[in-house]
PDB file of C-alpha atoms in Angstrom:
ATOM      1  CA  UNK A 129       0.000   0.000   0.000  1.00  0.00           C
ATOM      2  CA  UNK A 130       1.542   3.605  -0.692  1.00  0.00           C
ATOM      3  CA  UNK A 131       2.573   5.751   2.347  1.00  0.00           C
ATOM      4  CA  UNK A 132       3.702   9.667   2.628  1.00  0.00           C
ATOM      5  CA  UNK A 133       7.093   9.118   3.396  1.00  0.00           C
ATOM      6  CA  UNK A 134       8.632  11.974   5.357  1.00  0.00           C
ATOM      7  CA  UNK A 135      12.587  12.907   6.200  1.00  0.00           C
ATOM      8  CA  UNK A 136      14.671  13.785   7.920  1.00  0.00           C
ATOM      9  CA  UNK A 137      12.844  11.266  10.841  1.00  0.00           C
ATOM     10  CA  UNK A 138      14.426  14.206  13.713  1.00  0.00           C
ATOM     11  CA  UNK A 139      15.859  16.971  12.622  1.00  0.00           C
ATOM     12  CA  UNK A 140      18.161  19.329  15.383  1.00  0.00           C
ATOM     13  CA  UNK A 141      19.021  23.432  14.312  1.00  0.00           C
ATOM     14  CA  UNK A 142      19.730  25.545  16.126  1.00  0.00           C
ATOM     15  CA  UNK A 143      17.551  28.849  16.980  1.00  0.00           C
ATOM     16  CA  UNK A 144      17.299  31.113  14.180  1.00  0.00           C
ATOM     17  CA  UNK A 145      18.461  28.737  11.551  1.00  0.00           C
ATOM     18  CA  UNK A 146      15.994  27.796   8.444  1.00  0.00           C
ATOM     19  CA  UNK A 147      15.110  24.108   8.363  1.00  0.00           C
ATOM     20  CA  UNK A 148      13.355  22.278   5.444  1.00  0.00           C
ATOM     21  CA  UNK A 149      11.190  19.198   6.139  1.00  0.00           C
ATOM     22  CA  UNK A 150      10.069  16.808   3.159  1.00  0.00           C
ATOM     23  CA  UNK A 151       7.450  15.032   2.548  1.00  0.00           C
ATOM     24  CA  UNK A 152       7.211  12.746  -0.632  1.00  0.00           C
ATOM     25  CA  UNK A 153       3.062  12.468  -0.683  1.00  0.00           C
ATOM     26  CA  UNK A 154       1.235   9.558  -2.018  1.00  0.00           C
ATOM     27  CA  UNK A 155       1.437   9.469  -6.228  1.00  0.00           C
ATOM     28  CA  UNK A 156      -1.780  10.348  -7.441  1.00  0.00           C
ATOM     29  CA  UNK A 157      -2.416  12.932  -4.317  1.00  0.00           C
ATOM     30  CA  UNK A 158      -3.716  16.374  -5.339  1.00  0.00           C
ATOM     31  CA  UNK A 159      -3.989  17.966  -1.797  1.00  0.00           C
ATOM     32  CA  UNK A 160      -1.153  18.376   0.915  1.00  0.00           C
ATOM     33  CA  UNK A 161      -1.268  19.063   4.255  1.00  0.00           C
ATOM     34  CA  UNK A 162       1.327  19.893   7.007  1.00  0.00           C
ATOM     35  CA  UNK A 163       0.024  19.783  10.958  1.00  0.00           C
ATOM     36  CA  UNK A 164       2.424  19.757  13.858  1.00  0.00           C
ATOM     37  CA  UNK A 165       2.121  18.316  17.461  1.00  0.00           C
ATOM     38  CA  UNK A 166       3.846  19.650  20.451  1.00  0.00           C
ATOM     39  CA  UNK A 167       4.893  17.247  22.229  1.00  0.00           C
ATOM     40  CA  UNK A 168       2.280  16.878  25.137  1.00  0.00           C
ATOM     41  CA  UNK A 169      -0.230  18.713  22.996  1.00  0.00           C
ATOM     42  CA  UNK A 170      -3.108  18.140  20.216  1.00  0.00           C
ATOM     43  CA  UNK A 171      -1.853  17.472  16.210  1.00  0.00           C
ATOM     44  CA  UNK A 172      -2.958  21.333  14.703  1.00  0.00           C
ATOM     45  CA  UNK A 173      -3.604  22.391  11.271  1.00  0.00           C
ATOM     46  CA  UNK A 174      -1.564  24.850   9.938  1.00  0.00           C
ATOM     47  CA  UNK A 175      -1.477  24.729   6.056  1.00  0.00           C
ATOM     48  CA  UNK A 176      -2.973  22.908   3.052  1.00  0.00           C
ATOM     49  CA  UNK A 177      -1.885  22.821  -0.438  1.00  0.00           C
ATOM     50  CA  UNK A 178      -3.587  22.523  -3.882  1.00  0.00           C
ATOM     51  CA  UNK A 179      -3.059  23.227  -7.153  1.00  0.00           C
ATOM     52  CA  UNK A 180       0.237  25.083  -6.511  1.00  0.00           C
ATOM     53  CA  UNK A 181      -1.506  27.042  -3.971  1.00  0.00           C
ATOM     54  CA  UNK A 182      -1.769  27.375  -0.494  1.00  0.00           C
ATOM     55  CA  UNK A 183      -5.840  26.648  -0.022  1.00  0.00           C
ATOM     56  CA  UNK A 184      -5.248  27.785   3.769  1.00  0.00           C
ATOM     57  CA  UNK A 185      -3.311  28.535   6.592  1.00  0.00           C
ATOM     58  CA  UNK A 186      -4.066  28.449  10.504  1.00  0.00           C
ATOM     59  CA  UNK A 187      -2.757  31.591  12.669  1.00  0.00           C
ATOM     60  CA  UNK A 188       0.329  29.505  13.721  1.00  0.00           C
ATOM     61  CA  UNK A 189       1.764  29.586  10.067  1.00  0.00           C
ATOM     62  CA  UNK A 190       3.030  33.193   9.958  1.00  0.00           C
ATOM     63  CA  UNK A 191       5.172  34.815   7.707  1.00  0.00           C
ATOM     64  CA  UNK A 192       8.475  32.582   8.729  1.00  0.00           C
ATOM     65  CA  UNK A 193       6.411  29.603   7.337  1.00  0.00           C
ATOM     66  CA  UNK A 194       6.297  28.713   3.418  1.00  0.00           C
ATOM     67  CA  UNK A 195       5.182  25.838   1.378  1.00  0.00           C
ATOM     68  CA  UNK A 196       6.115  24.758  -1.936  1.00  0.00           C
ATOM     69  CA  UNK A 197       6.037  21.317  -4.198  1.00  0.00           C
ATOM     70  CA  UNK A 198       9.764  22.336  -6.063  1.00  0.00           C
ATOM     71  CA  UNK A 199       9.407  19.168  -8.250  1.00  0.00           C
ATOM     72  CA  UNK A 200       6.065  17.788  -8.761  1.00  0.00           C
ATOM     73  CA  UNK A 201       7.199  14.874  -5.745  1.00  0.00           C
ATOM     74  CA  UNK A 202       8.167  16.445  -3.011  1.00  0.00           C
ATOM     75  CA  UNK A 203       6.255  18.813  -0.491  1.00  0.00           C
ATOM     76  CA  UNK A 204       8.276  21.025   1.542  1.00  0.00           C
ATOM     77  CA  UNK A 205       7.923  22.655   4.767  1.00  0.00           C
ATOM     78  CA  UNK A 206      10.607  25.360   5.603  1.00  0.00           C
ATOM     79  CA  UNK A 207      10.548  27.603   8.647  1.00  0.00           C
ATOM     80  CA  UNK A 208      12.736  30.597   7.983  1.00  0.00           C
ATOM     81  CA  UNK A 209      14.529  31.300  11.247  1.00  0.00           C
ATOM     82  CA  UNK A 210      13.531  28.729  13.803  1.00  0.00           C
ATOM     83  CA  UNK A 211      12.327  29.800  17.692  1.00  0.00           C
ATOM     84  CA  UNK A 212      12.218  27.386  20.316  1.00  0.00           C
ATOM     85  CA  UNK A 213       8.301  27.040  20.204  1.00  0.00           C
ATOM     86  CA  UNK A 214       8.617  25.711  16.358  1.00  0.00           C
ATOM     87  CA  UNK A 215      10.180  22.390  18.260  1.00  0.00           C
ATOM     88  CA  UNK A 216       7.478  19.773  17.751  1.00  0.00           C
ATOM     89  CA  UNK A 217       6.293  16.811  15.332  1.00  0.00           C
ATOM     90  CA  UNK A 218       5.273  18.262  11.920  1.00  0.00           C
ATOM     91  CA  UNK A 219       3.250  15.706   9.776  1.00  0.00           C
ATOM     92  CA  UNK A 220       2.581  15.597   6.201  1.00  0.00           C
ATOM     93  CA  UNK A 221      -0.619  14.365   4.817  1.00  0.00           C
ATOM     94  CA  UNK A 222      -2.961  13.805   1.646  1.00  0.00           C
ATOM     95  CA  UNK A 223      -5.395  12.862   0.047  1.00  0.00           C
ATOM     96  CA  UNK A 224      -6.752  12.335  -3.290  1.00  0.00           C
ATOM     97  CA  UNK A 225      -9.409  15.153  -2.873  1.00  0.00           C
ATOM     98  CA  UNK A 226     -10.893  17.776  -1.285  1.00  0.00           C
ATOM     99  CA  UNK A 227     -14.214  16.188   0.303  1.00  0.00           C
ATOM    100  CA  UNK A 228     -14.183  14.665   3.992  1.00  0.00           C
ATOM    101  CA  UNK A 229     -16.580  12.867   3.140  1.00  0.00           C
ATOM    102  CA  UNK A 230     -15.558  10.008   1.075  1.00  0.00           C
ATOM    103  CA  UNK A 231     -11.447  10.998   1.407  1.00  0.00           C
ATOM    104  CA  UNK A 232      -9.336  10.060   4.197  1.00  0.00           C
ATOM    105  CA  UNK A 233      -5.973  12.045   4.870  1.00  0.00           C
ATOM    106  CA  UNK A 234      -3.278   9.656   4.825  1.00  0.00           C
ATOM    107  CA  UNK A 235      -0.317  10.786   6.994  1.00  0.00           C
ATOM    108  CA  UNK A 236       3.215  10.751   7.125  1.00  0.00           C
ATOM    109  CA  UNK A 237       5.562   9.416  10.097  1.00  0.00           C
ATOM    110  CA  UNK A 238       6.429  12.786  10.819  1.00  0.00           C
ATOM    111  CA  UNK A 239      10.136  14.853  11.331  1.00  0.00           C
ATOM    112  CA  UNK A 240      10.410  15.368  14.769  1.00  0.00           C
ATOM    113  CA  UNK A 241      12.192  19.378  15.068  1.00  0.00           C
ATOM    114  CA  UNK A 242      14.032  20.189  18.160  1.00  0.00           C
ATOM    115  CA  UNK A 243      15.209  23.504  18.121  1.00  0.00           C
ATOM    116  CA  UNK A 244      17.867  24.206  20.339  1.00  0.00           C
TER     117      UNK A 244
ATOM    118  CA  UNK B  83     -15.312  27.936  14.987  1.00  0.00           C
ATOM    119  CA  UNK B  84     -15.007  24.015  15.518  1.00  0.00           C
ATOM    120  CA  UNK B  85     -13.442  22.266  18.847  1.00  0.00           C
ATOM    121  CA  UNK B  86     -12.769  18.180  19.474  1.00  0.00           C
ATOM    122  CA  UNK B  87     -12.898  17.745  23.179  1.00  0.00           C
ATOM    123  CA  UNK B  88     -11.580  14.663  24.527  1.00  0.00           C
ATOM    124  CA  UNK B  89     -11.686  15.017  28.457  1.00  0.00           C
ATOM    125  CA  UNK B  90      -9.325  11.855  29.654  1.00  0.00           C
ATOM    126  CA  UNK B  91      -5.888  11.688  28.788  1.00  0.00           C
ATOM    127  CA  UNK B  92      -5.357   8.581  30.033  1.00  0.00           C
ATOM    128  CA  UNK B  93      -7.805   5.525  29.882  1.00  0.00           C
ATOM    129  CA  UNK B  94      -6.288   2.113  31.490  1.00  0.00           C
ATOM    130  CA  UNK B  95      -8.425  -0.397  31.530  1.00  0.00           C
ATOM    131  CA  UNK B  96      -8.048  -4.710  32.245  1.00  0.00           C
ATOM    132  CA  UNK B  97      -8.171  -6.648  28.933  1.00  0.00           C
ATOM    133  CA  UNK B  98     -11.531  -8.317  28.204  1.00  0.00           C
ATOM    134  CA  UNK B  99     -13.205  -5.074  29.907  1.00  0.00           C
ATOM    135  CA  UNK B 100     -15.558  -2.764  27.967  1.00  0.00           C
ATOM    136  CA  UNK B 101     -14.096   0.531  26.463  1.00  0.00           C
ATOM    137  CA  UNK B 102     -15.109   3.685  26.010  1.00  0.00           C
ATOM    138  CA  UNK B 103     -12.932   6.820  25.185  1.00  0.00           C
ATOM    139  CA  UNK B 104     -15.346  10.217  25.303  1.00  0.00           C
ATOM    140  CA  UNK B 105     -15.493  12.988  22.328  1.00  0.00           C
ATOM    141  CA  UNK B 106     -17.434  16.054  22.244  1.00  0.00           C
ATOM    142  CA  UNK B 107     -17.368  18.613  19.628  1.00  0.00           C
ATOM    143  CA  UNK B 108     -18.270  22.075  19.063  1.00  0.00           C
ATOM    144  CA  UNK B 109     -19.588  23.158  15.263  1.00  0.00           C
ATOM    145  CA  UNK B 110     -22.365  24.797  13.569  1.00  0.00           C
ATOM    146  CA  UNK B 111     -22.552  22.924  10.944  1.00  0.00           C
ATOM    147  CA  UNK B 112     -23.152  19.629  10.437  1.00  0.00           C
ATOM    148  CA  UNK B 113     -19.847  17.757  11.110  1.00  0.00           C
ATOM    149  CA  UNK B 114     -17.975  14.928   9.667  1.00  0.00           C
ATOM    150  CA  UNK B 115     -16.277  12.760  12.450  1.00  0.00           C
ATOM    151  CA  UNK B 116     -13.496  10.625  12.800  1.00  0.00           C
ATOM    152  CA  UNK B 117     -11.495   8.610  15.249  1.00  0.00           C
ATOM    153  CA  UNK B 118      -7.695   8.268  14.297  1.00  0.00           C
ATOM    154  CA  UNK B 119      -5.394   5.921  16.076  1.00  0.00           C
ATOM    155  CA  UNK B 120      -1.775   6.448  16.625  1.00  0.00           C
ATOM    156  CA  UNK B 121       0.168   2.987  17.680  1.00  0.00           C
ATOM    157  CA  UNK B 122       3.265   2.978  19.181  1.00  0.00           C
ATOM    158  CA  UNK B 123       6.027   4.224  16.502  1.00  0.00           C
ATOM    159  CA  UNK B 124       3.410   4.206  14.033  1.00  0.00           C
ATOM    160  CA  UNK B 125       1.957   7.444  12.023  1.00  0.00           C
ATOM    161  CA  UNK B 126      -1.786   8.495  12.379  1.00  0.00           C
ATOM    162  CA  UNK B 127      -3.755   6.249  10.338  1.00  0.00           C
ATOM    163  CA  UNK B 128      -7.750   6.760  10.245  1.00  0.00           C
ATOM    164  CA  UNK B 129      -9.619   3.992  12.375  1.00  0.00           C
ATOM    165  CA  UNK B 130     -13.312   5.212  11.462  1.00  0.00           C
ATOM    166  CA  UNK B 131     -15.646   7.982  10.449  1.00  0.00           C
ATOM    167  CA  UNK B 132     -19.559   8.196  11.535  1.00  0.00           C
ATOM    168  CA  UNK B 133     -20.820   8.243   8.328  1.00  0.00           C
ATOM    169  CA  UNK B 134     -19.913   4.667   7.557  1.00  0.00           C
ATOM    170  CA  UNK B 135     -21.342   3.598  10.788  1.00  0.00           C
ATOM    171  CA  UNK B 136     -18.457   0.600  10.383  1.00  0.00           C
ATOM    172  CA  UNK B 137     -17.338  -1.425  13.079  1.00  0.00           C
ATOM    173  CA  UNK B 138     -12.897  -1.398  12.574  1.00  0.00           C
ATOM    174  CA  UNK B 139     -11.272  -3.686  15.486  1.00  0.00           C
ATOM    175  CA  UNK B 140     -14.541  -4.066  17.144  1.00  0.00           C
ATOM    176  CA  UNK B 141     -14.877  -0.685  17.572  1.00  0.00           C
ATOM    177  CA  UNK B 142     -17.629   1.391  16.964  1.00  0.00           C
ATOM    178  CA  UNK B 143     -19.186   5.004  17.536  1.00  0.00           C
ATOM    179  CA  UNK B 144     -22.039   6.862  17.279  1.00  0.00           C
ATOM    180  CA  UNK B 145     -22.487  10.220  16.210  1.00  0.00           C
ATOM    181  CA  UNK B 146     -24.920  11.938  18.984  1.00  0.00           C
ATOM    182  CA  UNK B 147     -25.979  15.244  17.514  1.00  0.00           C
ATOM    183  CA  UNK B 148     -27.973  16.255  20.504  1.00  0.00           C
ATOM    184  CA  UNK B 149     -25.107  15.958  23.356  1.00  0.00           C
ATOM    185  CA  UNK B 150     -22.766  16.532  20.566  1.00  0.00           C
ATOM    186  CA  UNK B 151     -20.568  13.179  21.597  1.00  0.00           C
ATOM    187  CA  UNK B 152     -19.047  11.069  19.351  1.00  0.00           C
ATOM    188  CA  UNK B 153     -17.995   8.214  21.806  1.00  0.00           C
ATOM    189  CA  UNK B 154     -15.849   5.451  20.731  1.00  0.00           C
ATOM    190  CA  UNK B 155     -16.363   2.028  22.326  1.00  0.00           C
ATOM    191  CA  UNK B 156     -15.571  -1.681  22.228  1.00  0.00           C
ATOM    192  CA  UNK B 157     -16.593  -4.333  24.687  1.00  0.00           C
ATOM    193  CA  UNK B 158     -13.863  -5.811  25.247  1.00  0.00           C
ATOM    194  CA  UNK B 159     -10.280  -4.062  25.097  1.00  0.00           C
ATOM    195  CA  UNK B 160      -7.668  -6.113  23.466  1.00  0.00           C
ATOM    196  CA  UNK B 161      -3.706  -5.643  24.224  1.00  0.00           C
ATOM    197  CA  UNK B 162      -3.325  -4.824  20.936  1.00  0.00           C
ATOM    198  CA  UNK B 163      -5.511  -2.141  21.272  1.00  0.00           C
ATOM    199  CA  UNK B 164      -3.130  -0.087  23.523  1.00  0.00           C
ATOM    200  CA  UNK B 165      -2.655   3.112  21.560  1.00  0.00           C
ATOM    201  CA  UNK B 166      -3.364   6.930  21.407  1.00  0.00           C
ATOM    202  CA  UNK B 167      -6.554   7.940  19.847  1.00  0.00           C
ATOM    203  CA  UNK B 168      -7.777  11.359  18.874  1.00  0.00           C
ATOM    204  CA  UNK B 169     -11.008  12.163  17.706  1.00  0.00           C
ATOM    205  CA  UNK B 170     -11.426  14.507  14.529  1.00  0.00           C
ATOM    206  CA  UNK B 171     -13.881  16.726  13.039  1.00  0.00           C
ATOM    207  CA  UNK B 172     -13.429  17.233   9.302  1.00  0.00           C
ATOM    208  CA  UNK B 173     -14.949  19.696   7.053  1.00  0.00           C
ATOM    209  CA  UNK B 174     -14.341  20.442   3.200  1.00  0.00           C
ATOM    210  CA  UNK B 175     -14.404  23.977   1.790  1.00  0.00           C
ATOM    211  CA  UNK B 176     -15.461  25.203  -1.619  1.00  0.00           C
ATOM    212  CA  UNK B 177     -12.170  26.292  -2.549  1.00  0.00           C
ATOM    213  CA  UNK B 178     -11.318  22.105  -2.823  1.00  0.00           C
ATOM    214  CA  UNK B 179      -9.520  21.021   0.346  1.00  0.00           C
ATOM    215  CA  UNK B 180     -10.590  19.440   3.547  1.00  0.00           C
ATOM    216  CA  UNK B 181      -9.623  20.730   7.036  1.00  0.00           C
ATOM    217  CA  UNK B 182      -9.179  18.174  10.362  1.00  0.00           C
ATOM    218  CA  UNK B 183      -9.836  19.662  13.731  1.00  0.00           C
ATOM    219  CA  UNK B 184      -8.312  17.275  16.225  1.00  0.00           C
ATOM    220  CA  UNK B 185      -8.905  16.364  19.817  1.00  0.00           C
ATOM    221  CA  UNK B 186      -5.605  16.596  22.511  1.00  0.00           C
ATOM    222  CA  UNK B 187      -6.129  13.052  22.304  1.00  0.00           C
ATOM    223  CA  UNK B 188      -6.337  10.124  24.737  1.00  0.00           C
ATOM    224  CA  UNK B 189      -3.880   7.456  25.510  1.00  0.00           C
ATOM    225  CA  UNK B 190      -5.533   3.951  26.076  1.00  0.00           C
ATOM    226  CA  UNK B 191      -3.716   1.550  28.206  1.00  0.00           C
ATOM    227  CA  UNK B 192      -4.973  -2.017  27.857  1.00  0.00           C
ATOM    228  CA  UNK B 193      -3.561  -4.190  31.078  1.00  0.00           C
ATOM    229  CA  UNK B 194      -3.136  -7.387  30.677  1.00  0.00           C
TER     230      UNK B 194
END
């Protein structure tokens, strides 16, 4: 069965460095998702992805996040100059479309970010 | 605005006993639930959603619009079942994309 694959598995930066997560989405996916978890804490929305576009974006993903597919494979994640609060899980996900109701959002392993 | 309550963190309960792990959400519209189910060193992976009204492991839930609860349950816990679960709500938007709303989760611990 496909799987989102994601990498780096943990990723360690220092504070204001720019990190750049991956996330190789299932083949025939249209729409991307990123969500993070702080550790201790509930998995939150922050962006989704069609079409080239970013569809939406929760408060948390401010100006030091972006989104982009570089390559028609790969999903990207960067964080421009990391804080402290950024460490946390960050999970990729798709799906084939853009209805809940008969599409399930298949999700990566996740990079675990510690930001030191 | 939508909210996924789930009040326990921690559930621990004997193996053969009955489960139940408590959701209750907060939208105006008419909402699209899920339970996902995180195993240990696993990813999220989606266990069910109300509007199949499946049964996935032996569990099931039921969507209860009135005390807004979307409770899952199984009679009897399993060890295998030991695992975080969060409860979802999902909605899709015009513009083509779907959004999850999750719950803080709750970790069920299945003793042998």
């Amino acid at each position: 069965e496909p799987e989102v694959t994601q990498t780096p598995s943990h990723q360690v930066t220092q504070m204001g460095q720019e990190v750049i997560l991956r996330c190789v989405p299932i083949s025939n996916h249209l729409y991307f998702y990123w969500y993070r978890q702080i550790l201790g804490q509930k998995v939150e929305f922050l962006v989704s992805f069609y079409n080239n576009e970013i569809s939406e974006k929760s408060e948390i993903f401010d100006d030091q996040f972006s989104v982009e597919r570089p390559d028609g494979s790969n999903f990207t994640l960067k964080i421009r100059s990391t804080k402290l609060e950024d460490s946390a899980m960050y999970f990729c996900a798709s799906t084939t479309s853009g209805t809940v109701l008969t599409d399930t959002q298949y999700f990566g392993p996740g990079t675990r970010l510690t930001v030191l | 605005a939508q909210r996924v309550t789930q009040p326990e963190k921690l559930l621990s309960v004997f193996k053969g006993a009955p489960v139940e792990l408590k959701c209750n959400y907060s939208y105006s519209g008419s909402p699209e639930l899920f339970w996902y189910v995180q195993y240990s060193r696993q990813r999220l992976q989606l266990l069910l959603r109300h509007i199949s009204r499946e049964s996935i492991k032996g569990f099931t839930a039921d969507l209860n619009k009135g005390e807004t609860s979307f409770h899952l349950k199984k009679p009897f816990a399993q060890e295998e079942d030991s695992a975080m679960y969060y409860c979802a709500l999902g909605r899709s938007f015009s513009g083509g994309y779907q959004k999850v709303t999750f719950g803080t989760g709750t970790k069920l611990q299945v003793i042998p």
